[in-house]
Amino acid sequence: MGRKKSSKVAAVVASLLLGCAVQSEPSLGASSALVGAPAFERIDIAEITGTAFVVAGNVVGNPRPEIVASGFGTFGFGPFGPIIPAAGTVTLFQNAQPGNAPNGQIANWDPTTIVAESDGITIPNRPTLADVDGDGDVDVIVPAGYFFDSFGGQARGSLTWWESRGNGKRWIRHDLVTGSAFSYHSVLFADFDGDGVADVVSVAEDAGNPSSANDDRVELQLFRGLGGATFAAPVKVADGGGALLEAYDVDGDGRLDVVSPQFFGPVAGQPFVPPFARGASVASFVWFRNEGGGAFTRFAIGTAQGPGFSIVPAPNLLGDGVTRWIATNHTNPNVAFPPFALYPRPSVYELTPGADPTQPWAVRTLSAPNDFPVTGGVGQASPGAAVAGDLDDDGRLDIAVSGDGSRAVYWMQQQPDGTFVTEALPDSVGFGQSGGPVILDLNRSGTNEVVFGSFDQNALSIWSH
């Protein structure tokens, strides 16, 4: 969900939803009517207070995917800013049509509560679906927390996993960490230290004083798997990183690395360092090379894109077998003073590693300069998260993008020459700060849908064609 740093006080609500001179890059996006575009229809499938992050996958014994969505709850406002809800929710949605025949309906979904408000999880962020206990059932790992908690004298960050029982009808809570001053926004579940037991990796963020960009604590943490679905206390293994992580073997050495945007503090908040002089500590996007045994080394991916929001792999993006990465920054051109005025415009990027991935990767700007028009000043920014998938059934990968501060959600249609054209999805004006996106065939019809959650409208929505 959208996040803004300074002035942090004015940006708190946007930051919960989810600088530099601009280096010269080719901009191959264009804003025009899409040719041969499908007619999308918005279908609202649930109302969730403070809808936040959305993921999907096969959670129960059904060939159709399920949807899992978190909700932050109801915000209040006091004399010093927003009043953070004490607890949020995580809900599983299962297609309501009985049987497993293809081409089923997608408008009706049966909810099952995984995390209730009574569980006291403050700001549940992006869930991870994984069989944590190895019993064949898919469990749900829930990172949570508010990254300004320490400034208010609180510590509500947590990382819990929820054991599936009865084919996803009952969920049992297990705590990895609670009462932390750090917030956790996403987790990775895999064997990172090479001992044959799956670990948990996350970035811990403590943004400190809302008026300062220099007191942030951001670190990559490893929760070593001990066997029996238990984990050691978190250990810092590197500085920096950001909210939405990806596990990927970047250097092809057989070990899973960590790829991450960087947003907070000196890791991405120092706009006065020229791009050619930027290292990993002030890069927009980074990767952590897995050295084995639980050791990691950070390297810069992109150094001049401003605050990094998301970065995801896109295998065979251009049809040539090469895995490229889709990334978004999170900026606002309406603000005329530093550091905001020094950041690039809101953009979607393609990042491609070279022969030596420890050197900054090749950058191509996929969006046009005005594709994501931000509404409002400090506290709003665009775009949000993005993901690649075929949305128009032409065999080419397109991109779905959360507009966040531009108040809509978008899709970028890939053209035959590998460029992209951006348009807002219908009926998405005012959708606002949004979680997801997920691109997936939800009803085994052979055609992908795209799913977003809207914090502004408390909606969980599907766009289908």
PDB file of N, CA and C in Angstrom, residues 117-156:
ATOM      1  N   GLU A 117     -10.558  -9.646  14.723  1.00  0.00           N
ATOM      2  CA  GLU A 117     -10.148  -8.480  15.522  1.00  0.00           C
ATOM      3  C   GLU A 117      -9.820  -8.875  16.953  1.00  0.00           C
ATOM      4  N   SER A 118     -10.502  -9.883  17.458  1.00  0.00           N
ATOM      5  CA  SER A 118     -10.253 -10.322  18.832  1.00  0.00           C
ATOM      6  C   SER A 118      -8.864 -10.918  19.015  1.00  0.00           C
ATOM      7  N   ASP A 119      -8.168 -11.231  17.912  1.00  0.00           N
ATOM      8  CA  ASP A 119      -6.803 -11.765  18.007  1.00  0.00           C
ATOM      9  C   ASP A 119      -5.775 -10.671  18.260  1.00  0.00           C
ATOM     10  N   GLY A 120      -6.158  -9.418  18.100  1.00  0.00           N
ATOM     11  CA  GLY A 120      -5.284  -8.313  18.484  1.00  0.00           C
ATOM     12  C   GLY A 120      -4.074  -8.104  17.596  1.00  0.00           C
ATOM     13  N   ILE A 121      -4.178  -8.426  16.311  1.00  0.00           N
ATOM     14  CA  ILE A 121      -3.069  -8.197  15.383  1.00  0.00           C
ATOM     15  C   ILE A 121      -3.214  -6.789  14.798  1.00  0.00           C
ATOM     16  N   THR A 122      -2.306  -5.893  15.135  1.00  0.00           N
ATOM     17  CA  THR A 122      -2.364  -4.516  14.666  1.00  0.00           C
ATOM     18  C   THR A 122      -1.734  -4.393  13.286  1.00  0.00           C
ATOM     19  N   ILE A 123      -2.477  -3.866  12.339  1.00  0.00           N
ATOM     20  CA  ILE A 123      -2.047  -3.650  10.954  1.00  0.00           C
ATOM     21  C   ILE A 123      -1.506  -4.949  10.342  1.00  0.00           C
ATOM     22  N   PRO A 124      -2.385  -5.918  10.076  1.00  0.00           N
ATOM     23  CA  PRO A 124      -1.937  -7.129   9.366  1.00  0.00           C
ATOM     24  C   PRO A 124      -1.608  -6.781   7.920  1.00  0.00           C
ATOM     25  N   ASN A 125      -0.426  -7.111   7.499  1.00  0.00           N
ATOM     26  CA  ASN A 125       0.054  -6.710   6.187  1.00  0.00           C
ATOM     27  C   ASN A 125      -0.074  -7.858   5.184  1.00  0.00           C
ATOM     28  N   ARG A 126       0.884  -8.033   4.263  1.00  0.00           N
ATOM     29  CA  ARG A 126       0.700  -9.002   3.187  1.00  0.00           C
ATOM     30  C   ARG A 126       0.903 -10.434   3.676  1.00  0.00           C
ATOM     31  N   PRO A 127      -0.145 -11.270   3.610  1.00  0.00           N
ATOM     32  CA  PRO A 127       0.005 -12.663   4.049  1.00  0.00           C
ATOM     33  C   PRO A 127       0.897 -13.448   3.079  1.00  0.00           C
ATOM     34  N   THR A 128       1.481 -14.518   3.603  1.00  0.00           N
ATOM     35  CA  THR A 128       2.224 -15.478   2.790  1.00  0.00           C
ATOM     36  C   THR A 128       1.583 -16.844   2.960  1.00  0.00           C
ATOM     37  N   LEU A 129       1.322 -17.527   1.843  1.00  0.00           N
ATOM     38  CA  LEU A 129       0.723 -18.851   1.862  1.00  0.00           C
ATOM     39  C   LEU A 129       1.836 -19.888   1.802  1.00  0.00           C
ATOM     40  N   ALA A 130       1.893 -20.791   2.788  1.00  0.00           N
ATOM     41  CA  ALA A 130       2.967 -21.793   2.846  1.00  0.00           C
ATOM     42  C   ALA A 130       2.563 -22.919   3.780  1.00  0.00           C
ATOM     43  N   ASP A 131       3.033 -24.128   3.480  1.00  0.00           N
ATOM     44  CA  ASP A 131       2.805 -25.271   4.370  1.00  0.00           C
ATOM     45  C   ASP A 131       3.896 -25.253   5.435  1.00  0.00           C
ATOM     46  N   VAL A 132       3.663 -24.504   6.495  1.00  0.00           N
ATOM     47  CA  VAL A 132       4.686 -24.272   7.513  1.00  0.00           C
ATOM     48  C   VAL A 132       5.002 -25.539   8.288  1.00  0.00           C
ATOM     49  N   ASP A 133       3.984 -26.331   8.611  1.00  0.00           N
ATOM     50  CA  ASP A 133       4.201 -27.500   9.458  1.00  0.00           C
ATOM     51  C   ASP A 133       4.359 -28.794   8.677  1.00  0.00           C
ATOM     52  N   GLY A 134       4.364 -28.717   7.337  1.00  0.00           N
ATOM     53  CA  GLY A 134       4.640 -29.893   6.518  1.00  0.00           C
ATOM     54  C   GLY A 134       3.598 -30.967   6.541  1.00  0.00           C
ATOM     55  N   ASP A 135       2.338 -30.615   6.861  1.00  0.00           N
ATOM     56  CA  ASP A 135       1.291 -31.639   6.931  1.00  0.00           C
ATOM     57  C   ASP A 135       0.475 -31.723   5.648  1.00  0.00           C
ATOM     58  N   GLY A 136       0.869 -30.973   4.627  1.00  0.00           N
ATOM     59  CA  GLY A 136       0.154 -30.998   3.365  1.00  0.00           C
ATOM     60  C   GLY A 136      -0.910 -29.942   3.220  1.00  0.00           C
ATOM     61  N   ASP A 137      -1.248 -29.263   4.302  1.00  0.00           N
ATOM     62  CA  ASP A 137      -2.218 -28.174   4.250  1.00  0.00           C
ATOM     63  C   ASP A 137      -1.485 -26.841   4.137  1.00  0.00           C
ATOM     64  N   VAL A 138      -2.086 -25.904   3.424  1.00  0.00           N
ATOM     65  CA  VAL A 138      -1.483 -24.582   3.267  1.00  0.00           C
ATOM     66  C   VAL A 138      -1.848 -23.713   4.469  1.00  0.00           C
ATOM     67  N   ASP A 139      -0.837 -23.211   5.152  1.00  0.00           N
ATOM     68  CA  ASP A 139      -1.009 -22.316   6.284  1.00  0.00           C
ATOM     69  C   ASP A 139      -0.822 -20.874   5.812  1.00  0.00           C
ATOM     70  N   VAL A 140      -1.004 -19.930   6.715  1.00  0.00           N
ATOM     71  CA  VAL A 140      -0.896 -18.514   6.362  1.00  0.00           C
ATOM     72  C   VAL A 140       0.022 -17.817   7.369  1.00  0.00           C
ATOM     73  N   ILE A 141       1.061 -17.167   6.869  1.00  0.00           N
ATOM     74  CA  ILE A 141       1.970 -16.378   7.710  1.00  0.00           C
ATOM     75  C   ILE A 141       1.553 -14.918   7.609  1.00  0.00           C
ATOM     76  N   VAL A 142       1.405 -14.257   8.751  1.00  0.00           N
ATOM     77  CA  VAL A 142       0.888 -12.887   8.783  1.00  0.00           C
ATOM     78  C   VAL A 142       1.914 -11.952   9.417  1.00  0.00           C
ATOM     79  N   PRO A 143       2.583 -11.100   8.609  1.00  0.00           N
ATOM     80  CA  PRO A 143       3.425 -10.037   9.164  1.00  0.00           C
ATOM     81  C   PRO A 143       2.543  -8.846   9.516  1.00  0.00           C
ATOM     82  N   ALA A 144       2.930  -8.100  10.530  1.00  0.00           N
ATOM     83  CA  ALA A 144       2.048  -7.018  10.982  1.00  0.00           C
ATOM     84  C   ALA A 144       2.860  -5.936  11.691  1.00  0.00           C
ATOM     85  N   GLY A 145       2.227  -4.784  11.857  1.00  0.00           N
ATOM     86  CA  GLY A 145       2.819  -3.711  12.633  1.00  0.00           C
ATOM     87  C   GLY A 145       2.721  -2.359  11.956  1.00  0.00           C
ATOM     88  N   TYR A 146       2.867  -1.334  12.756  1.00  0.00           N
ATOM     89  CA  TYR A 146       2.793   0.059  12.330  1.00  0.00           C
ATOM     90  C   TYR A 146       4.171   0.676  12.488  1.00  0.00           C
ATOM     91  N   PHE A 147       4.755   1.166  11.393  1.00  0.00           N
ATOM     92  CA  PHE A 147       6.162   1.526  11.426  1.00  0.00           C
ATOM     93  C   PHE A 147       6.470   2.843  12.128  1.00  0.00           C
ATOM     94  N   PHE A 148       5.445   3.530  12.701  1.00  0.00           N
ATOM     95  CA  PHE A 148       5.714   4.691  13.556  1.00  0.00           C
ATOM     96  C   PHE A 148       5.407   4.388  15.023  1.00  0.00           C
ATOM     97  N   ASP A 149       5.238   3.115  15.370  1.00  0.00           N
ATOM     98  CA  ASP A 149       4.843   2.754  16.731  1.00  0.00           C
ATOM     99  C   ASP A 149       5.818   3.255  17.788  1.00  0.00           C
ATOM    100  N   SER A 150       7.106   3.108  17.550  1.00  0.00           N
ATOM    101  CA  SER A 150       8.078   3.447  18.577  1.00  0.00           C
ATOM    102  C   SER A 150       8.022   4.923  18.952  1.00  0.00           C
ATOM    103  N   PHE A 151       7.688   5.781  17.983  1.00  0.00           N
ATOM    104  CA  PHE A 151       7.590   7.212  18.266  1.00  0.00           C
ATOM    105  C   PHE A 151       6.445   7.498  19.235  1.00  0.00           C
ATOM    106  N   GLY A 152       5.398   6.697  19.157  1.00  0.00           N
ATOM    107  CA  GLY A 152       4.274   6.864  20.069  1.00  0.00           C
ATOM    108  C   GLY A 152       4.406   6.049  21.342  1.00  0.00           C
ATOM    109  N   GLY A 153       5.583   5.458  21.559  1.00  0.00           N
ATOM    110  CA  GLY A 153       5.809   4.692  22.771  1.00  0.00           C
ATOM    111  C   GLY A 153       5.136   3.335  22.780  1.00  0.00           C
ATOM    112  N   GLN A 154       4.838   2.809  21.580  1.00  0.00           N
ATOM    113  CA  GLN A 154       4.184   1.514  21.506  1.00  0.00           C
ATOM    114  C   GLN A 154       5.052   0.522  20.737  1.00  0.00           C
ATOM    115  N   ALA A 155       4.707  -0.753  20.893  1.00  0.00           N
ATOM    116  CA  ALA A 155       5.421  -1.834  20.200  1.00  0.00           C
ATOM    117  C   ALA A 155       4.414  -2.927  19.895  1.00  0.00           C
ATOM    118  N   ARG A 156       3.789  -2.838  18.704  1.00  0.00           N
ATOM    119  CA  ARG A 156       2.720  -3.770  18.354  1.00  0.00           C
ATOM    120  C   ARG A 156       3.064  -4.610  17.126  1.00  0.00           C
TER     121      ARG A 156
END
